[in-house]
C-alpha positions as MATLAB code, in Angstrom:
seq = 'PLQEGRIARLERDRVVPLRHRERRQEAVHQAGRLRAAGGAMPAFVLEAEADSLLALRRPLDARRVYEEALGMLTPDERVDEEGPWRSLMTGLAYAQEEGEDFAAAFATVDALIERAGPPWLGEGTLQTPRPNDLWLGTQAFDAAMHSYADMPAAAWERIGPLVRGAPALPWLRAQAADIGAQRGWVPLAGQDIDIAAALAPEDFGIRLSQVDSDIRRHRLLRADERLAPLVEQGGDLPRVQQVKRELDAAMGPSVRFELGGRDTSGQAVRGPGNGADASLEVESATLAGTWRLIGFADRST';
ca = [
      18.706   25.351  -22.467;
      20.468   24.336  -19.227;
      18.141   26.512  -17.164;
      15.103   25.167  -19.000;
      16.265   21.618  -18.271;
      16.564   22.383  -14.553;
      13.076   23.885  -14.452;
      11.650   20.884  -16.289;
      13.346   18.547  -13.794;
      11.955   20.520  -10.849;
       8.476   20.477  -12.386;
       8.771   16.717  -12.756;
      10.138   16.126   -9.257;
       7.385   18.286   -7.719;
       4.858   15.459   -8.202;
       6.567   13.433   -5.456;
       6.329   15.928   -2.545;
       2.765   16.771   -3.549;
       1.918   13.098   -3.198;
       3.725   12.827    0.171;
       1.833   15.854    1.488;
      -1.413   14.162    0.409;
      -2.180   16.964   -2.059;
      -3.269   14.247   -4.436;
      -5.375   16.224   -6.863;
      -2.507   18.668   -7.359;
      -0.092   15.779   -7.923;
      -2.344   14.309  -10.604;
      -2.797   17.730  -12.205;
       0.971   18.313  -12.240;
       1.583   14.919  -13.861;
      -1.108   15.696  -16.427;
       0.613   18.953  -17.321;
       3.886   17.116  -17.852;
       2.191   14.548  -20.064;
       0.538   17.269  -22.117;
       3.891   18.998  -22.570;
       5.489   15.751  -23.716;
       8.040   15.748  -20.901;
       9.888   12.656  -19.731;
       8.129   10.786  -16.932;
      10.513    8.511  -15.003;
       9.190    5.603  -12.967;
       9.342    7.388   -9.594;
       7.146   10.211  -10.917;
       4.686    7.729  -12.410;
       4.553    5.942   -9.067;
       3.660    9.182   -7.262;
       0.969    9.862   -9.873;
      -0.442    6.340   -9.551;
      -0.449    6.515   -5.745;
      -2.411    9.768   -5.941;
      -4.898    8.336   -8.440;
      -5.457    5.353   -6.176;
      -6.075    7.594   -3.162;
      -8.589    9.566   -5.264;
     -10.542    6.342   -5.877;
      -9.541    6.039   -9.516;
      -8.181    2.471   -9.465;
      -8.415    1.815  -13.199;
      -6.351    4.899  -14.017;
      -3.924    4.054  -11.215;
      -3.511    0.511  -12.532;
      -2.683    1.798  -16.005;
       0.008    4.125  -14.617;
       1.505    1.446  -12.345;
       1.781   -0.894  -15.336;
       3.346    1.897  -17.387;
       5.952    2.490  -14.662;
       6.715   -1.237  -14.355;
       7.223   -1.396  -18.119;
       9.890    1.322  -17.871;
      12.089   -0.544  -15.375;
      15.413   -1.893  -16.578;
      16.262   -5.597  -16.071;
      18.566   -4.627  -13.201;
      15.802   -2.609  -11.495;
      13.423   -5.538  -11.810;
      15.706   -7.805   -9.760;
      16.815   -5.167   -7.249;
      14.818   -5.715   -4.040;
      15.735   -2.231   -2.824;
      14.603   -0.633   -6.077;
      11.148    0.501   -7.202;
       9.865   -2.892   -8.404;
       8.379   -4.038   -5.091;
       6.643   -0.763   -4.251;
       5.194   -0.555   -7.780;
       3.929   -4.139   -7.575;
       2.385   -3.429   -4.176;
       0.576   -0.383   -5.535;
      -0.545   -2.383   -8.566;
      -2.062   -5.047   -6.282;
      -4.018   -2.371   -4.414;
      -5.263   -0.884   -7.697;
      -6.334   -4.302   -8.978;
      -8.113   -4.963   -5.699;
      -9.920   -1.620   -5.758;
     -10.933   -2.327   -9.358;
     -12.351   -5.688   -8.159;
     -10.023   -7.718  -10.358;
      -9.242  -10.079   -7.503;
      -7.623  -12.788   -9.634;
      -5.081  -10.277  -10.943;
      -4.483   -8.859   -7.442;
      -3.792  -12.287   -5.960;
      -1.496  -13.130   -8.883;
       0.484   -9.937   -8.194;
       0.735  -10.850   -4.510;
       1.932  -14.343   -5.458;
       4.711  -12.766   -7.529;
       5.746  -10.695   -4.506;
       5.709  -13.776   -2.269;
       7.835  -15.735   -4.738;
      10.488  -13.022   -4.746;
      10.444  -12.516   -0.950;
      12.404  -15.690   -0.202;
      12.128  -18.088    2.769;
      11.201  -17.106    6.359;
      14.832  -17.449    7.496;
      18.056  -16.411    5.779;
      21.619  -17.510    6.413;
      24.094  -14.813    7.434;
      27.888  -14.796    7.559;
      30.310  -17.641    6.999;
      28.480  -19.829    9.516;
      25.147  -19.074    7.839;
      23.622  -18.019   11.145;
      19.846  -17.904   10.602;
      18.131  -14.550   10.838;
      14.482  -13.694   10.217;
      13.552  -12.480    6.753;
      11.527   -9.299    7.350;
      10.639   -9.118    3.670;
       9.004  -12.556    3.860;
       6.972  -11.538    6.922;
       5.800   -8.281    5.386;
       4.740   -9.997    2.172;
       2.823  -12.702    4.046;
       1.012  -10.020    6.047;
       0.246   -8.174    2.811;
      -1.287  -11.365    1.430;
      -3.556  -11.545    4.493;
      -4.514   -7.889    4.029;
      -5.434   -8.453    0.389;
      -7.792  -11.289    1.339;
      -9.302   -9.097    4.039;
      -9.907   -6.259    1.563;
     -11.522   -8.783   -0.804;
     -14.042   -9.588    1.964;
     -12.507  -13.007    2.571;
     -11.913  -12.763    6.350;
     -11.633  -16.524    6.914;
      -8.835  -16.810    4.353;
      -7.197  -13.677    5.777;
      -7.258  -15.171    9.292;
      -5.697  -18.411    8.044;
      -2.743  -16.312    6.920;
      -2.427  -13.814    9.774;
      -3.046  -16.231   12.670;
       0.191  -18.247   12.329;
       2.178  -15.026   11.862;
       0.891  -13.556   15.134;
       1.580  -16.789   16.989;
       5.115  -16.779   15.619;
       5.784  -13.094   16.421;
       3.355  -12.124   19.213;
       5.240   -8.970   20.215;
       5.074   -7.162   16.857;
       2.610   -4.278   17.365;
       1.724   -3.740   13.689;
       1.045   -7.461   13.249;
      -1.225   -7.500   16.305;
      -3.088   -4.475   14.949;
      -3.635   -6.179   11.600;
      -4.894   -9.306   13.371;
      -7.313   -7.109   15.343;
      -8.759   -5.655   12.131;
      -9.263   -9.109   10.615;
     -10.711  -10.491   13.852;
     -13.230   -7.644   13.950;
     -14.130   -8.358   10.338;
     -14.951  -11.935   11.386;
     -17.176  -10.656   14.191;
     -14.759  -11.594   16.977;
     -15.125   -8.269   18.767;
     -13.665   -9.262   22.197;
     -10.646  -10.972   20.611;
     -10.069   -8.003   18.305;
     -10.246   -5.657   21.286;
      -7.705   -7.752   23.162;
      -5.295   -7.759   20.201;
      -5.450   -4.011   19.649;
      -4.980   -3.312   23.363;
      -1.860   -5.517   23.348;
      -0.590   -3.680   20.273;
      -1.158   -0.333   22.024;
       0.722   -1.546   25.102;
       3.651   -2.540   22.883;
       3.617    0.733   20.887;
       1.785    3.398   22.925;
       2.811    6.265   20.617;
       1.782    4.629   17.333;
      -0.846    6.912   15.759;
      -2.519    4.219   13.642;
      -2.816    1.796   16.552;
      -4.302    4.472   18.801;
      -6.861    5.212   16.098;
      -7.684    1.502   15.822;
      -8.303    1.509   19.580;
     -11.007    4.111   19.028;
     -12.532    1.847   16.382;
     -12.471   -1.028   18.865;
     -14.131    1.071   21.570;
     -16.940    1.980   19.161;
     -17.493   -1.697   18.310;
     -17.620   -2.524   22.026;
     -19.967    0.436   22.718;
     -17.443    2.117   24.996;
     -18.329    5.463   23.540;
     -17.060    7.810   26.244;
     -13.653    6.142   26.189;
     -13.641    6.347   22.386;
     -14.421   10.068   22.581;
     -11.585   10.645   25.064;
      -9.093    8.740   22.942;
     -10.131   10.407   19.696;
      -9.766   14.016   20.905;
      -5.927   14.163   20.888;
      -5.815   12.281   17.585;
      -8.059   14.887   15.964;
      -5.697   17.597   17.222;
      -2.702   15.808   15.691;
      -4.227   14.689   12.385;
      -7.760   15.957   12.026;
      -7.319   16.444    8.272;
      -6.434   12.792    7.628;
      -9.215   10.849    5.862;
      -8.968    7.909    8.259;
      -9.350   10.188   11.304;
     -12.347   11.896    9.704;
     -13.944    8.515    8.989;
     -13.572    7.315   12.604;
     -14.919   10.654   13.855;
     -18.008   10.282   11.650;
     -18.559    6.749   12.968;
     -18.305    7.946   16.568;
     -20.625   10.894   15.926;
     -23.162    8.509   14.396;
     -22.876    6.139   17.358;
     -23.264    8.892   19.965;
     -25.546   11.350   18.208;
     -29.316   11.492   17.677;
     -30.991    9.747   14.769;
     -34.323    9.780   12.959;
     -35.681    6.961   10.795;
     -38.854    7.250    8.732;
     -40.290    4.426    6.632;
     -43.240    4.536    4.264;
     -44.641    1.663    2.229;
     -47.820    0.748    0.364;
     -49.839   -2.338   -0.582;
     -51.846   -3.082   -3.709;
     -53.480   -6.508   -3.566;
     -55.893   -8.338   -5.836;
     -57.813  -11.617   -5.596;
     -60.705  -13.018   -3.575;
     -58.877  -14.199   -0.436;
     -61.169  -13.924    2.581;
     -58.365  -12.809    4.882;
     -56.391  -10.740    2.368;
     -54.948   -7.533    3.812;
     -56.396   -5.315    1.093;
     -54.886   -2.129   -0.251;
     -53.262    0.263    2.191;
     -50.184    2.020    3.453;
     -47.769    1.660    6.364;
     -45.752    4.443    7.951;
     -43.365    4.363   10.899;
     -41.190    6.906   12.679;
     -38.378    6.165   15.125;
     -36.464    8.896   16.947;
     -33.415    8.297   19.144;
     -31.745   10.876   21.352;
     -28.005   11.278   21.661;
     -26.399    8.915   24.152;
     -26.667    9.776   27.819;
     -23.424    9.054   29.711;
     -22.310    7.082   26.664;
     -24.730    4.252   27.510;
     -28.421    5.186   27.453;
     -30.757    6.621   24.834;
     -34.307    7.906   24.803;
     -36.270    6.248   22.014;
     -39.642    7.257   20.612;
     -41.556    5.127   18.134;
     -44.853    5.495   16.301;
     -46.445    3.624   13.400;
     -49.694    3.676   11.490;
     -51.289    1.233    9.045;
     -54.356    1.854    6.896;
];
């Protein structure tokens, strides 16, 4: 029985490293096996399962598992800021957002903000003020949630004051760049991400965002140069693959064919009558990252 208990515990704990290695389908399958066997599922295993479900674009299932894990927390775990409550609530907000239940997502974020405390905390007997990193992270998360909900103006209202208050935080600059680009402020977004890269030149995510910025600014050769080492380091990451597809689409050839018809009735003197329209547009790959050869033909009958 002791050996069986150890094996069961290892089988349960295996869900977590599978999730961390981004083997999400295997993590979900492993959790499903444990459920089918009736084994105990502690909150940290449920969180790994929910994270994997969310990454697999199954937000409704992920939300159910996050709520199940939150329901298992003890009163002490619910008030412990270093415990699982905050990470579970964060995952739940993402799942609610992905499921397009925006009211519930914003309510979850509000609960996180309420627990985060004020921007400054007193420390020591003299109550020397120190910045509350938890408050800053939660405020930035609130901005991100509004950005994901396609509310860029509201997201900028939240991220703008944070960047002005902490202009040398690379991750905050990078988030501001994403929101600025969403608002169509391409030059400003490019400036913010370049500042972030200067502050944290080795940050993988920021370097990838620079490639995104170069594509938006049509600096395709520079984007290609910057993307190459990132593909070598993390070519299997979904975000890297997405940026690579966007760059390939921006630099590569394209063909567009449109076909439409008309069926009219009535006695109008200048009516177009019945007929069909067809058009074909062909673009070459970019030349020197700037120019294209374009051919176009159309026909109406």
